[in-house]
Amino acid sequence: MLAALVLLSPGCGGDGADRRFPPDHGDLQADVAGSDLDGADAGELEADTSEDPGPEHQPGLLGEHIARYLPDGVSPEELFPSFALVEPRYPTGPVPDGWGPTPAFSAEGGTHVAQLAIADGTDLYGTGEIAGPLRRNGQRTQAWTEMPNFTSGDGGVRFDDSYDHLYQAHPWVLAVRADGSAFGVLADTTRRCRIDLTDGIRFEASAPFPVIVIQGDGPLEVLAELADLTGHLDMPPRWALGHQQSRFSYVDDGAMRSIAQELRDHQIPTDVLWLDGVYMDDYRLFTFDEQSFPEPAGLLDDLGDLGFHVVPIFDPGVRYEETFPLYREALEQDLLLKFPDGEVYNNLVWGNALFAFPDFSQRATRDWWTRHMGAFLETYPFSGVWVDLNEPVVYGVIEWYPPEELVSLGDDRTPPATQAEYHSVYALQQLAATEAAFRQAHPDRRPFILTRSSYLGGQRHAATWTGDNTATWAHLDWSIAMIGNLGLSGQPFSGADIGGFFVPEGTEGDPAPWDPELFAHWIGIGAFYPFCRNHSAGTDDPFTALVGGGPTHHAWDFGPDIERLYRESVERRYRLLPYLYTLFRAASERGAPIMRPVFFAAPADARLRREDRAFLLGPDLLIVPQWPEGVLDDGSPLELPDGFDQEITLVGEQPDADAALPRIRIRNGAIVPAGVVAQTTAFDPSSRLDLYLTLDENGTASGTLYEDDGEGHEHLEGHYRLIDLRAETVDGDVVVTLERREGDMDLPTRPVRAHWYSSAGVTTAEGTTDRVVFGKSPP
């Protein structure tokens, strides 16, 4: 094949803002300048380097609500650097007696243990991405990044709830006490960490590790402290909140143009198309297959004219061949993972070809990756980046993963070590370099990066998804708890492949067909995922998928009824974009989960603690699935919080008739902002704003709306508007007002329509800019 390769000499290009971990003080000002810490002043946060603060991992109180503990006899100098923390944290003093939960450390042979007791009535959550129930009491998991290698009878590589670790590693547990107060426990180790929640909280690893405990009045307060400790989600570009369409794979220029036009013809609101690996020349990084994609820049321009952003995939492996310039350069600069004897590690990944793997522990390797990816993104103006297979994984004959004996060389911050230390942060270090590449190529645009693998704190670089799921009712069910527990582990921006990536097992080696009813229910739920993407292989054979083989599950593939349900589900999401965007602001500032368990509405209500099918979208909307009888409905009622008395509809949908559409209930006393439905998320400040509201027992309601330009960094300089939404009952009238609280953007002149839901029904009133008045209250 012909190939177009963007290759830089080692000295070309800039580093960008490399938020690598653990950071040194010199990077801190650049990191803040390139992040979305709204209102933060880099000068105020610049570290004081006049005195050496001493070694990392010193025990003591790290803040009023955060404490670090070390095993007896272990000095901070002995411990591997932290990769979870966004910057080193040093104690302000010793931990006071009786401060809070305290770990008991022990060593049993080569196993190092930290154990914390919990009181009766304490429920446990977190542990990152794992299939199974939301509540983790009684469960055993591991923090260790691996693609699942459970192989089904038809050859498909799958996961289920028996698999105790998946693509991401989060050595973290969130505990909610009976009274609704909470604490979190972080095992600050990159090694394989076993988490045993059968009797309290127990962490095990093969080397000593510190434990950090965070206390809070409730789970939201703990997660806010966790975000401060491990890093904040950057405010994403607005388009990244839209519906997204992907497939393994759209194999050429024509296929991309065709799916784009079909989405517009069928009027399925969509903002993003994804390019899987076949766009490359035989999976050679930073290349295009010039036969299948002869004019990639023109393709991107044409898709942009239709309102689509395009995001391509990058795997970490470098094609292991002497004639490939990128490989030669990495070899000559000693940037690749090696065996202890110095031999470069290589193994099969795609197309029966061998690949070597960059050693991202080295600063030089991260800078090399940043230069080359940055140059590629400058040449081909993609809107974001997708990194995959970065656990990392290989498709070898006798192994699925690089062996732990491989050596990473480290740099001036981190020592040389084997993959026992570096494996689970391989993706995290790649993500730091990838974010820097995007910022190098597009300094005026917000990065959007999607990753399959990650580590605790990865939200500071990328969104994530739950990997290669299967089109079964169980996987739809698990997706709610998986996304929920990722949010409770500091990662608010995640989703699952809508419709299922793999087809389910069939008979006699043939894949089963997609289930239209499941597909309809999946988009009904998936339209509320923080990250909303339809993605599939359509086959269990990856090589069939590579050439576009196997059935598709596009919105229109199952007839007009399913297409209508799909469209209505996506339109609901687009209607709620003002609310969703406001939730992302809260996630960025305070680590607040976007899709959250129902017990967040009443943390002390014990009956809500196990509910993991219904969920909250932010604080004000309750999403109630309508599971088919006998499939996921076990006959027991969903446990729903009090105070969500009114059900709302958004686009004329009829959940009474269409069970695939979850019911949406609004919190008493809430005002939820909404917009008009369009085919993209492009923001028109003059378009109508809708407000959905119910009154509380005092006849009042409140809400918040956040708006900015949706793409650049001007919001960091105060160019945004944060609007208080209020409703009051005045002499029998209900008066709704909009008032700017923060930011230098004025309220735009636009029509405002308010929908007031009460026991008497729904009443609609029209207003403009900053005020809507309803007539006399209904009885």
PDB file of C-alpha atoms in Angstrom, residues 301 375 480 564 640:
ATOM      1  CA  ASP A 301     -13.314  19.550   5.259  1.00  0.00           C
ATOM      2  CA  ALA A 375       2.686  17.249  13.622  1.00  0.00           C
ATOM      3  CA  ILE A 480     -25.115   1.678  34.478  1.00  0.00           C
ATOM      4  CA  ARG A 564     -38.081   6.578  15.586  1.00  0.00           C
ATOM      5  CA  LEU A 640     -36.489   5.466  43.894  1.00  0.00           C
TER       6      LEU A 640
END
